[in-house]
Coordinates of C-alpha atoms and ligand atoms in Angstrom, one line a residue:
M1 CA 305.0 296.2 220.9
Y2 CA 304.3 296.6 224.7
Y3 CA 303.6 300.0 226.4
D4 CA 305.5 299.1 229.4
E5 CA 307.2 296.7 231.3
A6 CA 304.5 295.6 233.4
E7 CA 302.5 294.4 230.2
K8 CA 304.9 291.6 229.4
L9 CA 305.4 289.9 232.7
S10 CA 305.0 286.5 233.2
R11 CA 302.3 284.6 235.6
L12 CA 304.8 284.0 238.2
E13 CA 306.3 287.5 238.3
I14 CA 302.8 289.0 238.0
E15 CA 301.7 286.8 241.0
R16 CA 305.2 287.6 242.9
L17 CA 304.4 291.3 242.6
Q18 CA 300.6 290.8 243.4
L19 CA 301.5 289.5 246.7
M20 CA 304.2 292.2 247.9
R21 CA 301.7 295.0 246.4
L22 CA 299.0 293.3 248.4
Q23 CA 301.0 293.5 251.5
R24 CA 301.8 296.9 251.1
T25 CA 298.2 297.9 250.4
L26 CA 297.0 296.2 253.5
R27 CA 299.5 298.2 255.7
Q28 CA 298.4 301.5 253.8
A29 CA 294.7 300.6 254.2
A30 CA 295.0 300.0 258.1
K31 CA 295.7 303.9 258.5
S32 CA 292.2 304.5 257.3
P33 CA 289.7 304.9 259.8
F34 CA 287.4 302.6 258.1
Y35 CA 289.8 299.6 257.8
K36 CA 291.4 300.2 261.1
E37 CA 288.2 299.5 262.6
R38 CA 287.2 296.6 260.0
F39 CA 290.4 295.0 260.7
K40 CA 290.1 295.2 264.3
E41 CA 286.6 293.5 264.1
C42 CA 287.9 290.6 262.3
G43 CA 291.0 290.3 264.4
L44 CA 292.9 290.4 260.9
D45 CA 296.7 290.9 261.7
V46 CA 297.9 292.6 258.1
D47 CA 301.4 291.1 258.4
A48 CA 300.3 287.3 258.6
V49 CA 299.0 287.7 254.9
K50 CA 301.6 285.7 253.5
S51 CA 300.5 284.1 250.4
L52 CA 298.1 285.4 247.5
D53 CA 295.6 282.7 248.7
D54 CA 295.3 284.4 252.1
V55 CA 293.0 287.2 250.2
K56 CA 290.3 284.8 250.7
S57 CA 290.5 285.4 254.5
L58 CA 290.3 289.2 254.2
P59 CA 286.9 291.1 254.7
F60 CA 284.8 292.2 251.8
T61 CA 284.1 295.9 251.0
T62 CA 280.6 296.7 249.7
K63 CA 279.4 299.8 247.9
Q64 CA 277.3 300.1 251.5
D65 CA 280.5 300.3 253.2
L66 CA 281.7 302.9 251.2
R67 CA 278.4 305.0 251.4
D68 CA 278.5 304.8 255.3
S69 CA 282.1 305.9 255.2
Y70 CA 281.2 309.2 253.4
P71 CA 282.8 311.3 252.9
D72 CA 286.2 310.5 254.2
K73 CA 286.7 307.6 256.7
V74 CA 288.3 305.3 253.6
L75 CA 291.1 307.8 253.5
A76 CA 294.6 306.3 254.3
M77 CA 296.4 309.6 254.0
P78 CA 295.2 313.2 254.9
Q79 CA 292.9 314.9 252.7
S80 CA 295.6 317.8 251.8
E81 CA 297.4 314.7 250.0
M82 CA 294.5 314.5 247.7
V83 CA 294.3 316.4 244.4
R84 CA 291.0 315.0 243.0
M85 CA 287.8 313.1 243.7
H86 CA 285.6 311.2 241.4
V87 CA 282.2 310.1 242.5
S88 CA 280.6 306.9 240.7
S89 CA 277.3 307.5 238.2
G90 CA 275.1 306.5 240.7
T91 CA 273.3 304.1 238.5
T92 CA 272.3 302.0 241.5
G93 CA 271.8 304.4 244.2
T94 CA 273.5 306.7 246.0
P95 CA 276.9 307.3 244.7
T96 CA 280.3 307.0 246.5
V97 CA 283.2 309.2 246.7
I98 CA 286.7 308.1 245.9
Y99 CA 290.0 310.4 246.2
H100 CA 293.3 310.1 244.7
T101 CA 296.8 311.5 245.0
Q102 CA 299.0 312.9 242.1
K103 CA 300.9 309.4 242.8
D104 CA 297.3 307.6 242.2
L105 CA 296.3 309.7 239.1
D106 CA 299.8 309.0 237.5
W107 CA 299.5 305.2 238.0
W108 CA 295.9 305.4 236.6
A109 CA 296.7 307.4 233.5
S110 CA 299.5 305.0 232.6
L111 CA 297.2 301.8 232.9
M112 CA 295.1 303.8 230.5
A113 CA 297.5 304.8 228.1
R114 CA 298.5 301.1 228.4
C115 CA 295.0 299.8 227.1
M116 CA 294.9 302.6 224.2
H117 CA 298.2 301.4 223.0
M118 CA 297.4 297.7 223.4
V119 CA 294.6 298.4 220.6
G120 CA 296.9 300.2 218.2
L121 CA 296.6 304.0 219.0
R122 CA 299.5 305.8 219.0
R123 CA 300.7 309.5 219.7
T124 CA 299.9 310.5 215.8
D125 CA 295.8 309.6 216.6
V126 CA 293.5 312.3 217.1
F127 CA 291.4 310.8 219.9
Q128 CA 287.8 312.0 221.0
N129 CA 286.3 311.2 224.3
M130 CA 282.5 311.6 223.9
S131 CA 281.8 310.5 227.5
G132 CA 280.7 312.7 230.3
Y133 CA 283.4 314.8 232.0
G134 CA 282.7 316.1 235.6
L135 CA 282.4 313.4 238.4
F136 CA 282.1 310.6 236.0
T137 CA 285.3 308.6 235.6
G138 CA 284.9 307.9 231.8
G139 CA 285.9 311.7 231.0
L140 CA 289.0 312.8 233.0
G141 CA 289.8 309.0 233.4
I142 CA 290.2 308.2 229.4
H143 CA 291.1 312.0 228.8
C144 CA 294.4 311.5 230.8
G145 CA 295.5 308.3 229.3
A146 CA 294.8 309.8 226.0
E147 CA 297.2 312.7 226.9
K148 CA 299.7 310.5 228.5
L149 CA 299.8 308.4 225.2
G150 CA 300.4 311.7 223.5
C151 CA 297.3 311.8 221.4
L152 CA 295.7 314.9 220.2
T153 CA 293.0 314.6 222.7
I154 CA 289.4 316.1 222.2
P155 CA 287.6 316.6 225.4
A156 CA 283.7 316.5 223.5
G157 CA 281.9 315.3 226.4
A158 CA 278.6 313.5 225.9
G159 CA 275.6 314.6 223.9
N160 CA 275.3 317.4 221.6
S161 CA 275.3 315.0 218.7
H162 CA 275.9 317.2 215.7
R163 CA 279.0 319.0 217.4
Q164 CA 280.4 315.4 217.8
I165 CA 279.6 314.7 214.2
K166 CA 281.1 318.0 213.2
L167 CA 284.7 317.5 215.5
L168 CA 284.8 314.0 214.0
M169 CA 284.8 315.3 210.5
D170 CA 286.8 318.6 210.9
F171 CA 289.6 317.0 213.1
K172 CA 289.9 313.7 211.1
V173 CA 289.2 311.9 214.3
T174 CA 290.9 308.3 214.4
G175 CA 289.8 307.1 217.7
I176 CA 287.0 307.6 220.0
H177 CA 285.9 306.7 223.4
I178 CA 282.1 306.3 223.7
I179 CA 279.1 304.5 225.2
P180 CA 277.6 301.8 223.4
S181 CA 274.2 303.0 223.6
Y182 CA 275.1 306.3 222.6
A183 CA 277.1 304.8 219.5
L184 CA 274.4 303.0 218.5
Y185 CA 272.0 306.4 218.7
L186 CA 274.5 308.4 217.1
T187 CA 274.5 306.4 213.7
T188 CA 270.7 307.4 213.5
I189 CA 271.8 311.2 213.7
F190 CA 274.5 310.4 210.9
A191 CA 271.5 309.1 208.7
E192 CA 269.3 311.9 209.6
L193 CA 272.3 314.3 208.3
G194 CA 272.8 312.1 205.1
I195 CA 276.3 311.0 206.2
D196 CA 277.9 307.6 206.2
P197 CA 280.0 307.1 209.2
R198 CA 282.0 304.5 207.2
T199 CA 283.4 307.4 205.2
L200 CA 285.2 308.7 208.3
P201 CA 288.9 308.2 209.0
L202 CA 287.5 306.5 212.3
R203 CA 289.8 303.3 213.1
I204 CA 289.4 302.5 216.8
A205 CA 286.8 302.9 219.3
L206 CA 286.6 302.1 223.1
V207 CA 283.3 301.2 224.1
G208 CA 282.3 300.4 227.5
A209 CA 280.8 301.9 230.9
E210 CA 277.6 300.1 230.4
P211 CA 277.0 296.3 229.5
Y212 CA 276.6 295.3 225.6
S213 CA 276.5 292.5 223.5
E214 CA 278.8 291.0 221.2
E215 CA 275.8 291.8 218.7
S216 CA 276.0 295.3 219.5
R217 CA 279.8 295.5 218.9
R218 CA 279.6 293.6 215.5
R219 CA 277.0 295.9 214.6
L220 CA 278.8 299.1 215.6
E221 CA 281.7 297.9 213.8
A222 CA 280.0 297.3 210.8
L223 CA 278.1 300.8 210.9
Y224 CA 281.3 302.9 211.5
D225 CA 283.7 300.6 209.9
M226 CA 286.0 300.7 212.9
K227 CA 287.3 298.2 215.5
C228 CA 285.4 298.3 219.0
Y229 CA 287.3 297.1 222.1
N230 CA 285.5 296.4 225.2
S231 CA 286.5 298.8 228.1
Y232 CA 285.7 298.0 231.7
G233 CA 286.5 299.8 234.7
L234 CA 284.3 301.2 238.2
S235 CA 284.8 304.2 240.1
E236 CA 285.6 302.4 242.9
M237 CA 288.8 301.2 241.3
N238 CA 289.6 304.3 239.6
G239 CA 287.5 304.1 236.5
P240 CA 288.3 303.0 233.0
G241 CA 291.4 301.3 232.5
V242 CA 290.8 298.0 234.9
A243 CA 290.3 295.4 232.4
F244 CA 290.7 296.0 228.5
E245 CA 290.3 293.9 225.2
C246 CA 293.3 293.2 223.2
T247 CA 293.2 293.0 219.4
E248 CA 292.2 289.3 220.0
Q249 CA 288.8 290.7 221.0
H250 CA 287.9 287.6 223.2
G251 CA 287.9 288.8 226.6
M252 CA 289.4 291.5 228.7
H253 CA 292.9 291.5 230.2
V254 CA 292.8 292.6 233.9
W255 CA 295.9 294.5 234.7
E256 CA 297.1 292.4 237.5
D257 CA 300.0 294.4 238.2
A258 CA 297.4 297.0 239.7
Y259 CA 294.4 295.1 240.6
L260 CA 293.7 291.7 242.5
P261 CA 290.6 290.1 240.9
E262 CA 288.7 287.2 242.0
I263 CA 285.3 285.5 241.0
V264 CA 282.9 284.7 243.7
D265 CA 279.4 283.2 244.2
P266 CA 277.3 286.5 244.8
A267 CA 275.1 284.5 247.4
T268 CA 277.9 283.0 249.6
G269 CA 281.2 285.1 248.9
E270 CA 283.0 282.1 248.1
P271 CA 285.3 281.6 245.4
V272 CA 283.8 279.6 242.3
P273 CA 285.9 277.3 240.3
D274 CA 288.1 278.7 237.5
G275 CA 286.0 279.4 234.3
E276 CA 282.5 279.5 236.0
Y277 CA 280.6 282.8 236.3
G278 CA 280.3 284.7 239.4
E279 CA 280.7 288.1 241.1
L280 CA 283.7 290.0 240.3
V281 CA 285.6 291.3 243.3
M282 CA 288.7 293.6 243.1
T283 CA 291.2 294.6 245.3
S284 CA 293.4 298.0 244.4
L285 CA 297.1 297.0 244.7
G286 CA 298.6 300.5 243.6
R287 CA 296.3 303.0 245.3
E288 CA 297.9 304.9 248.3
G289 CA 295.5 307.8 249.0
M290 CA 292.3 305.2 249.2
P291 CA 293.3 301.6 248.9
I292 CA 289.9 299.3 248.7
I293 CA 290.0 295.8 249.6
R294 CA 288.1 293.1 248.0
Y295 CA 285.3 295.3 246.6
R296 CA 282.1 293.7 245.7
T297 CA 281.3 294.9 242.1
R298 CA 277.8 293.1 241.8
D299 CA 279.3 292.7 238.1
I300 CA 278.9 289.1 236.9
T301 CA 281.4 287.4 234.6
R302 CA 284.1 284.5 234.3
F303 CA 287.6 284.2 233.9
L304 CA 288.7 282.8 230.7
T305 CA 291.2 280.0 231.5
E306 CA 293.4 279.5 228.5
P307 CA 296.2 281.7 227.4
C308 CA 295.6 284.9 225.4
P309 CA 297.0 284.3 221.8
C310 CA 298.4 288.0 222.2
G311 CA 300.8 286.4 224.5
R312 CA 300.1 288.6 227.7
E313 CA 299.7 286.9 230.6
H314 CA 297.3 289.3 232.7
R315 CA 294.1 287.2 233.1
R316 CA 291.1 287.7 231.1
I317 CA 287.7 288.2 232.2
D318 CA 284.7 287.6 229.9
R319 CA 282.3 290.2 228.7
L320 CA 280.3 291.6 231.5
Q321 CA 276.6 289.9 231.7
G322 CA 275.4 292.8 233.7
R323 CA 275.1 293.4 237.4
C324 CA 273.8 291.2 239.8
D325 CA 271.0 293.7 240.4
D326 CA 270.1 293.8 236.8
M327 CA 268.7 290.4 236.9
M328 CA 264.8 290.2 236.4
I329 CA 262.4 287.3 237.8
V330 CA 259.5 287.0 235.4
K331 CA 257.1 284.0 236.0
G332 CA 259.9 282.2 237.7
C333 CA 262.6 282.6 235.1
N334 CA 265.9 284.5 235.6
I335 CA 266.3 287.0 232.8
F336 CA 269.5 289.5 232.1
P337 CA 268.8 292.4 229.9
M338 CA 271.5 291.6 227.8
Q339 CA 269.8 288.0 226.8
I340 CA 267.4 290.2 225.2
E341 CA 269.5 293.0 223.6
R342 CA 271.7 289.9 222.0
I343 CA 268.6 288.7 220.3
L344 CA 267.3 292.0 219.2
M345 CA 270.7 293.2 217.9
S346 CA 271.1 290.2 216.1
M347 CA 267.8 290.8 213.8
P348 CA 268.5 293.2 211.0
E349 CA 265.0 294.7 210.9
V350 CA 265.7 296.1 214.6
G351 CA 267.0 299.7 215.0
E352 CA 269.3 301.0 217.5
N353 CA 267.1 301.2 220.6
Y354 CA 264.8 299.3 222.6
L355 CA 263.4 299.2 226.2
I356 CA 262.0 296.4 228.5
I357 CA 259.1 297.1 230.8
L358 CA 258.1 294.9 233.6
E359 CA 254.5 295.0 234.2
R360 CA 252.0 293.2 236.6
D361 CA 248.4 292.2 235.6
G362 CA 246.9 291.0 238.6
F363 CA 249.1 288.7 240.2
I364 CA 250.9 287.7 237.0
D365 CA 254.4 289.5 235.8
N366 CA 254.8 290.3 232.3
I367 CA 257.4 291.6 230.1
R368 CA 256.9 294.0 227.5
V369 CA 259.9 295.0 225.0
K370 CA 259.5 298.1 223.0
V371 CA 261.7 297.9 219.7
E372 CA 262.5 300.7 217.5
I373 CA 262.4 299.3 213.6
R374 CA 264.6 300.6 210.9
D375 CA 262.7 302.9 208.7
E376 CA 263.0 300.6 205.7
F377 CA 261.4 297.8 207.7
F378 CA 259.0 300.2 209.2
V379 CA 256.5 299.5 206.0
E380 CA 252.7 300.2 206.2
D381 CA 251.6 296.9 205.7
M382 CA 250.1 295.6 208.9
R383 CA 250.6 292.1 207.8
Q384 CA 254.3 292.5 207.5
L385 CA 254.6 294.2 210.8
G386 CA 252.4 291.7 212.5
S387 CA 254.5 288.8 211.4
L388 CA 258.0 290.6 212.4
Q389 CA 256.5 291.0 215.9
K390 CA 255.6 287.6 216.2
R391 CA 259.0 286.6 215.1
I392 CA 260.6 288.9 217.4
A393 CA 258.8 287.5 220.2
S394 CA 259.3 284.0 219.4
R395 CA 263.3 284.5 219.2
L396 CA 262.9 286.1 222.6
R397 CA 261.1 283.4 223.9
D398 CA 263.5 280.7 222.9
E399 CA 266.2 282.8 224.8
I400 CA 264.3 283.9 228.1
L401 CA 261.8 281.2 228.2
V402 CA 258.8 283.7 228.8
T403 CA 257.0 285.1 225.9
P404 CA 257.1 288.7 225.9
R405 CA 254.7 291.6 224.4
V406 CA 256.6 292.8 221.6
E407 CA 255.8 296.6 220.4
L408 CA 257.4 297.9 217.2
V409 CA 258.3 301.5 217.2
E410 CA 259.5 304.2 215.0
R411 CA 263.3 305.1 214.9
N412 CA 264.1 307.6 217.6
S413 CA 260.7 307.4 219.6
L414 CA 262.2 305.9 222.7
P415 CA 263.8 307.8 225.4
K416 CA 267.7 308.4 225.2
S417 CA 269.9 309.3 227.8
E418 CA 273.4 310.9 227.3
G419 CA 275.1 308.9 229.9
K420 CA 274.4 305.2 230.8
A421 CA 271.1 303.9 229.1
K422 CA 268.4 302.9 231.3
R423 CA 266.9 299.6 229.6
V424 CA 264.6 298.4 232.5
V425 CA 261.6 300.4 233.6
D426 CA 259.8 298.4 236.4
N427 CA 256.1 299.4 236.4
R428 CA 255.1 295.9 238.7
E429 CA 254.6 298.0 241.8
R430 CA 252.3 300.6 240.2
G431 CA 250.2 297.6 238.6
A432 CA 249.8 295.9 241.7
Ligands
LIG1 P1 277.6 303.1 238.8 O1 277.7 301.8 239.5 O2 277.3 304.4 239.3 O3 277.4 303.0 237.4 P2 280.5 303.8 237.8 O4 280.6 304.8 236.8 O5 281.8 303.7 238.3 O6 279.4 303.8 238.7 O7 280.4 302.5 236.7 C1 281.1 301.4 237.0 C2 279.9 300.3 236.4 O8 279.6 300.3 235.1 C3 280.6 298.9 236.6 O9 280.5 298.3 238.0 C4 280.0 298.1 235.5 O10 278.4 297.9 236.0 C5 279.5 299.0 234.4 N1 280.6 298.8 233.4 C6 281.4 299.5 233.1 N2 282.2 299.3 232.0 C7 281.3 297.9 231.4 C8 281.4 297.1 230.3 N3 282.7 297.1 229.5 N4 280.5 296.2 230.3 C9 279.7 296.1 231.2 N5 279.5 296.7 232.2 C10 280.4 297.9 232.2
LIG2 ZN1 295.4 289.2 224.8

């Protein structure tokens, strides 16, 4: 039932292991120019860390710190020991570089294989990885996990939808890794080809790399007749394989033998009470080449406090709400794009894509939502469309407390990216 020993550790065993690995990680980190300096600045004696609670007194590491240390000041071993580097996708600005030794890569692949095994993938599965390869960790990261598990692994890469569909069919693919926005978009290509994705032998999808709602998951599960499991990771902590849903589909287990997660108030950096939302902070516990201490992920989530019925005692985090930076403030209301997605994806008339546009009229900010409508609802009758438009606007208003301007558009008319979707366009500067 379990992939490895670490997966079945008890709380007590996990915490004992974490303390040991935290101490080792700190000693290792202190060998890097960046942490040597940082620890000296804050007068930190790494040997004085005697309990897991002491982690709270360690300094944070931010994305900016990693950028400032470009290209190699966080390396704790000579560069000749490194065998691979990755770069974050750069969704929020200048990317950061992460290096790995062979041992780091082996550990990462095992974590990834553990995730895949947990949701029922086995060596007999044929697995197609539909995310970009290259510097993005969703490519090689998932790939190496799938190979380690022993699946026949197809490195399809991103885009080229017709080829994706051909591979899925010709090789009777049973498992895939796919970005949620692309998975939704791909259904429109299936429709154009007159193929029903439910007729494929697909069973399991690993879906992640960007925020998506529970409603999108349910929609994908119905459209493809497969199970979708949420997959969370970030380049700074290797990439995918950091936290993963079990078959309960309720929150993602953080592999705590490899990571030490905390949730803090993004404004103060102080821990929030268990169960409350805040910013996820992560310490790598297994990396030798480039350990990272208390990394501020900017991702908003919370710990789920009840034990998981699956029996695993690695703590779970809730579905990510988005990044702190994603929060929009319109007419004094704080809005996350995910709130909008949740409403849209629960409405059967709404198609697979949408775009949020922030505008400014004079001194007033407005929010415009362009929504793709399913072909069968895109009727000529203006009255019906008008009433649908009003219904969407009012459902959104109930959720975000601001009335958006809703614009209905035809299927496949909104821009589509092969990588992470860009859901928000901010035109406020231009309008001012
Ligand atoms: P970038 O920050 O440039 O996008 P990465 O490619 O390392 O760099 O992506 C990691 C980020 O992707 C995470 O910090 C998070 O914001 C987002 N992410 C990854 N998986 C998920 C997921 N399952 N749900 C929501 N967001 C996710
Ligand atoms: Zn579980």
